[in-house]
CSV table of C-alpha atoms in Angstrom, one decimal:
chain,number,residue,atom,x,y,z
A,228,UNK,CA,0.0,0.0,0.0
A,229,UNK,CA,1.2,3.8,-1.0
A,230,UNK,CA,0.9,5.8,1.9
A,231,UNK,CA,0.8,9.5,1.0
A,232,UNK,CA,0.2,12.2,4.3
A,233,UNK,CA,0.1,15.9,4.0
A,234,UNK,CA,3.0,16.0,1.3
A,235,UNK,CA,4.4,19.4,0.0
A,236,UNK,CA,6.6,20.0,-2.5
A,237,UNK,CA,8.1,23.6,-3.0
A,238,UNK,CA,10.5,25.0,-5.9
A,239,UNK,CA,11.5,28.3,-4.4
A,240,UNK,CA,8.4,30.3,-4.0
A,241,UNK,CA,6.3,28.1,-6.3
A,242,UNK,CA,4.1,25.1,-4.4
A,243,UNK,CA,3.9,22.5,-6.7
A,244,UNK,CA,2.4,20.0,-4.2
A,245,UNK,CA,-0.1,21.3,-1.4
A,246,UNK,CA,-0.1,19.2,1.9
A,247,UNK,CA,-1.2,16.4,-0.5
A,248,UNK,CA,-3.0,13.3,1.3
A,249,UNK,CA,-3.8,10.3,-0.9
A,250,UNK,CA,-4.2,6.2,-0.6
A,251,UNK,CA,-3.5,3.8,-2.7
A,252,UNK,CA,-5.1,0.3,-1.5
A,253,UNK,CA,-2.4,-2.4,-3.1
A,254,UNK,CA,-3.6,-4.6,-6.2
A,255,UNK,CA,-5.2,-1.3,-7.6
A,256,UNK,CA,-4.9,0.2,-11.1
A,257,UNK,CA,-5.2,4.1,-10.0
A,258,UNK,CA,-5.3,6.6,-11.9
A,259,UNK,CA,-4.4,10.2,-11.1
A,260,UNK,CA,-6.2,12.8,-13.4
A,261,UNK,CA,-4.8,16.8,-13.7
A,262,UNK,CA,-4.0,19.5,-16.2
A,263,UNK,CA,-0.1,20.1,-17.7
A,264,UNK,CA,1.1,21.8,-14.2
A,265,UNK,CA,-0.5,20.3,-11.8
A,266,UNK,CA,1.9,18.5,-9.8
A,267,UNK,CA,1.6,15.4,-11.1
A,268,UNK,CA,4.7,14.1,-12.4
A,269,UNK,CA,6.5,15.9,-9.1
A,270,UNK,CA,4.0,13.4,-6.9
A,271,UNK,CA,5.9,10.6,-8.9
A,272,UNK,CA,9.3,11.3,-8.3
A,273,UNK,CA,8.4,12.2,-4.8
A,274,UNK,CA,6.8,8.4,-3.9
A,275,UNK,CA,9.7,6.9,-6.4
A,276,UNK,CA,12.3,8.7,-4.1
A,277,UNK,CA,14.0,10.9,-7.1
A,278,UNK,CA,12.8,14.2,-5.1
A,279,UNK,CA,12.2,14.6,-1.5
A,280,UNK,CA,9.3,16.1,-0.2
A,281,UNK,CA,9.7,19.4,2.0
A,282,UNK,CA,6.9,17.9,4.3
A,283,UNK,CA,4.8,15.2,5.3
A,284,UNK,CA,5.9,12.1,4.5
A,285,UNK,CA,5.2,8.7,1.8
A,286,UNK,CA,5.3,5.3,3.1
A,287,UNK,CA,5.3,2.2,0.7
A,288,UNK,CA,4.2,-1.2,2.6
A,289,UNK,CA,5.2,0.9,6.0
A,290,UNK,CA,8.9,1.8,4.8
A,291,UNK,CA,9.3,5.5,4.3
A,292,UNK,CA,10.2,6.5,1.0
A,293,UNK,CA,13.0,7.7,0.8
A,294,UNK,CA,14.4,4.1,1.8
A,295,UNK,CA,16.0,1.0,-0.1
A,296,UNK,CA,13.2,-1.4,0.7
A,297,UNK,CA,10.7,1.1,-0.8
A,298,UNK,CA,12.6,1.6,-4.0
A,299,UNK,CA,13.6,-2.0,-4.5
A,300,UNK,CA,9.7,-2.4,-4.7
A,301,UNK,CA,8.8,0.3,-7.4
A,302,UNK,CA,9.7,0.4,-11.3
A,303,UNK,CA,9.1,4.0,-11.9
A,304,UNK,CA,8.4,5.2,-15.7
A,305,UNK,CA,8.3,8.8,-16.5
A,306,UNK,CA,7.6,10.0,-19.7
A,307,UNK,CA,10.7,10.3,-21.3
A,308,UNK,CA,12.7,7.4,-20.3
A,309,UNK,CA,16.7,7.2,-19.7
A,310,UNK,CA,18.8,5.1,-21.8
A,311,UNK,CA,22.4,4.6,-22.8
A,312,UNK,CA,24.3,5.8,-25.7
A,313,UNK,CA,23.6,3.0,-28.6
A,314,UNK,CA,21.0,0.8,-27.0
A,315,UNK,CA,19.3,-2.0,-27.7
A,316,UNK,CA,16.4,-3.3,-26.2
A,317,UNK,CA,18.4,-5.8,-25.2
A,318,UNK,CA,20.7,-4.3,-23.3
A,319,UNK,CA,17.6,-2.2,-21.6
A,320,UNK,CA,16.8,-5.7,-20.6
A,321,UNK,CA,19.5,-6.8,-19.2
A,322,UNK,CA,20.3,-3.5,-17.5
A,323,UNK,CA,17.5,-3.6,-15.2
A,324,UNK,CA,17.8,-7.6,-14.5
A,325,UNK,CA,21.1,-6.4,-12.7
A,326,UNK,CA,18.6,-4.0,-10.5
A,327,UNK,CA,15.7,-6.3,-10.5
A,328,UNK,CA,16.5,-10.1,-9.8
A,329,UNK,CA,13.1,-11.4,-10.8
A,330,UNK,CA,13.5,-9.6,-13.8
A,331,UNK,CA,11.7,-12.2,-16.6
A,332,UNK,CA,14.1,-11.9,-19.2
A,333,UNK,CA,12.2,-14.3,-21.8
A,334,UNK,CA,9.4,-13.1,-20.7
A,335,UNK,CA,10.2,-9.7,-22.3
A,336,UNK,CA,11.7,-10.9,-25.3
A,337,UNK,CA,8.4,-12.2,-25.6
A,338,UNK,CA,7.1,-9.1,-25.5
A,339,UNK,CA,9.2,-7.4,-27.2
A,340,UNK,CA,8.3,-9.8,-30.1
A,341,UNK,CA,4.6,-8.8,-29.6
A,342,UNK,CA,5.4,-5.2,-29.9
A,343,UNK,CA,7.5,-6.2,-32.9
A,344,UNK,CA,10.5,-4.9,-32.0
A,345,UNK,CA,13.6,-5.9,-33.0
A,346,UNK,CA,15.7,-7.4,-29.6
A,347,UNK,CA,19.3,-6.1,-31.4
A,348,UNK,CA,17.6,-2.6,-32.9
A,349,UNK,CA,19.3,1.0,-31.5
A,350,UNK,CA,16.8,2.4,-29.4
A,351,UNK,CA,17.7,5.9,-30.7
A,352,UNK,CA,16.1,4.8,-34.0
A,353,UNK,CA,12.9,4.3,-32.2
A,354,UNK,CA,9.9,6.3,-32.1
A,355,UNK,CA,8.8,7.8,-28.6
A,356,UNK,CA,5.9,5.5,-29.4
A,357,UNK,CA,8.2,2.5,-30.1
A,358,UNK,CA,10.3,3.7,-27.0
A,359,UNK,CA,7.5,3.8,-24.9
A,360,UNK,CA,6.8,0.0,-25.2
A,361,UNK,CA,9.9,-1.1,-24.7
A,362,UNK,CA,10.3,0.7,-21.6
A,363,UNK,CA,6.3,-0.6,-20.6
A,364,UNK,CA,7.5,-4.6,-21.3
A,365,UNK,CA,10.8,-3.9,-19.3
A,366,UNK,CA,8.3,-2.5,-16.6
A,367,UNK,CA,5.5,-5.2,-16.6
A,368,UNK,CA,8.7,-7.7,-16.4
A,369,UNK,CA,10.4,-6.4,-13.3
A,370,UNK,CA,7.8,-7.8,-11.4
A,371,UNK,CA,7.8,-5.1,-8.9
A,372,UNK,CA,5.1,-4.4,-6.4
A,373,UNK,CA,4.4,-1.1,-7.4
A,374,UNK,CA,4.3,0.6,-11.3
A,375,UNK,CA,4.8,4.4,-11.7
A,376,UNK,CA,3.7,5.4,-14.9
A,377,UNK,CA,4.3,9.2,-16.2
A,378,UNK,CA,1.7,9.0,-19.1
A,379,UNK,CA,2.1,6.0,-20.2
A,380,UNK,CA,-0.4,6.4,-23.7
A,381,UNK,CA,1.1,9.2,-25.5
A,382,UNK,CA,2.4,8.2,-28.3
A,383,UNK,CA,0.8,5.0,-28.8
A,384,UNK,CA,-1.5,4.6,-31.3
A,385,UNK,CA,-5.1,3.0,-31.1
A,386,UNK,CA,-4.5,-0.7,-31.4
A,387,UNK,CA,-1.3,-0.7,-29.6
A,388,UNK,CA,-3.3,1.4,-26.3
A,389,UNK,CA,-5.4,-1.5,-26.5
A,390,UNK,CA,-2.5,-4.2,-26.3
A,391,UNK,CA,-1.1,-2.1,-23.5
A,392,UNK,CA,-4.2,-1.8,-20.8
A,393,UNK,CA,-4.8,-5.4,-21.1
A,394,UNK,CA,-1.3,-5.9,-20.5
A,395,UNK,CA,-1.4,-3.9,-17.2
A,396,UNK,CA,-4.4,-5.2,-16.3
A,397,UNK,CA,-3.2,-8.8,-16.2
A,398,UNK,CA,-0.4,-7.4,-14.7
A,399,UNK,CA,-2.5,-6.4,-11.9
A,400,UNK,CA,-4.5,-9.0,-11.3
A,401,UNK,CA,-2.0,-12.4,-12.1
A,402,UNK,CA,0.9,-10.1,-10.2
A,403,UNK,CA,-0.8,-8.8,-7.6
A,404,UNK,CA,1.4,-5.3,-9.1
A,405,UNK,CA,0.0,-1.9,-7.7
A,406,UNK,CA,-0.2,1.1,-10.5
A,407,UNK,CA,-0.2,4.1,-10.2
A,408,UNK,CA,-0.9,6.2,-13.7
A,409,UNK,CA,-1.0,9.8,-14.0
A,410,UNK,CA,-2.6,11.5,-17.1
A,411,UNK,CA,-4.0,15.1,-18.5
A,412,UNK,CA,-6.7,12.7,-20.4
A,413,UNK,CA,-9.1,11.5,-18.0
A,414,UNK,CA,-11.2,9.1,-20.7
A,415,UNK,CA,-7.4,7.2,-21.0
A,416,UNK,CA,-7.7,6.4,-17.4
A,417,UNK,CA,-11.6,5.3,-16.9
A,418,UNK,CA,-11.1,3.1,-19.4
A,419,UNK,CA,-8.1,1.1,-17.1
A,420,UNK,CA,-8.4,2.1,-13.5
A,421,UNK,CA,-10.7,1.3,-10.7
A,422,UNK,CA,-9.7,4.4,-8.1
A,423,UNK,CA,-9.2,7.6,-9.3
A,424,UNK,CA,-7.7,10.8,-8.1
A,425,UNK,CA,-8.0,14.7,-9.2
A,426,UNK,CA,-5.1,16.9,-8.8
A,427,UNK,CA,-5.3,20.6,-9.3
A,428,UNK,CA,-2.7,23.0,-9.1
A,429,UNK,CA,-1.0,21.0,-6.2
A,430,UNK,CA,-4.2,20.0,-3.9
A,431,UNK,CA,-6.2,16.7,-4.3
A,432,UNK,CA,-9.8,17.6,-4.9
A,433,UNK,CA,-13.1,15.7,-4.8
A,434,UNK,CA,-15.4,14.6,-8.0
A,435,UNK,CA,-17.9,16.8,-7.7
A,436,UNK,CA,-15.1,20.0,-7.9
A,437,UNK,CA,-13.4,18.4,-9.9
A,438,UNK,CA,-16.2,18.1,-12.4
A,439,UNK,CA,-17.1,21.7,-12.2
A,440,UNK,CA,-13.7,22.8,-13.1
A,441,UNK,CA,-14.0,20.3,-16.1
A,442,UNK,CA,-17.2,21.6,-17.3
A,443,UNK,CA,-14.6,25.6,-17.6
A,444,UNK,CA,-12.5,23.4,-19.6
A,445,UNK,CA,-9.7,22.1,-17.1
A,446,UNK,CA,-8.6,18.7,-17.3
A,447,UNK,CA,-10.0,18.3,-20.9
């Protein structure tokens, strides 16, 4: 279970995160809805221990984050993934095995198969699309507790969105993973997630406001 209490995240003057206070019950697909700006990639790096918060406090299965046992549990995604200089999707592959030892090696050759991607390609050739699910099979295959994903749909087309949430969802459900998926698109997540969360301009709000600021066009 993610454990988020009263977090706040300042850069300089500007709050990005206001005393922020969420749950997320473990085996769930949540997704976290808010406009560019909102805080929402911050909130990720926060609970994946890249930034710190300036108060509260996250706690991943009681450990607080930041803390080793926490991190070994989370394969955190952002948007525009990190790789090395001439690539493969092989050597993504076996890269993370060295940080993840139930890394399923075949398993994502597998997948990468699916995706039709060649295993001995330079990622640099790639699309962001193509990128992105390389980077999602290397997630799903880390076998983790808990997934971060920094919109994990852009740049995929239709059919391959498709191929994607069913992945995750079995992912869910035969892993026992918990995901946590942030987007500006909130139709993306309905279609995936069973909890939801609304984040605007750094505070957690409730449906019904929510709703009203979507009706002035926030969030669309």
């Amino acid at each position: 279970m993610i454990e988020i209490a009263n977090v706040t995240k300042k850069f300089e003057r500007f709050i990005c995160l206001d005393h922020v206070s969420m749950t997320i019950p473990d085996g769930t697909i949540y997704g976290l809805v808010g406009e560019n700006g909102a805080g929402k990639s911050t909130l990720l790096r926060l609970i994946a221990g890249v930034l710190r918060a300036d108060e509260g406090e996250i706690r991943i299965d009681g450990d607080k984050v930041p803390h080793v046992a926490a991190k070994q549990k989370i394969f955190y995604m952002p948007d525009n993934q990190y790789y090395e200089k001439n690539a493969t999707p092989l050597t993504v592959g076996s890269f993370y095995r060295t940080f993840y030892p139930s890394f399923a090696m075949e398993e994502y050759r597998y997948l990468l198969e699916q995706f039709g991607l060649e295993e001995g390609a330079l990622v640099e050739t790639f699309s962001k699309g193509m990128k992105k699910q390389m980077f999602i099979a290397a997630a799903v295959c880390a076998n983790t507790g808990y997934l971060l994903c920094d919109e994990v749909f852009d740049g995929l087309d239709p059919q391959v969105r498709i191929t994607v949430k069913d992945l995750l969802k079995s992912a869910a459900a035969g892993r026992n993973m918990t995901i946590l998926m942030v987007s500006h698109y909130l139709e993306e997540l309905d279609r995936i997630c069973n909890m939801r969360g609304f984040l605007h301009r750094g505070r957690i709000l409730g449906k019904e406001e929510w709703d009203r600021l979507a009706l002035g066009g926030v969030g669309a």
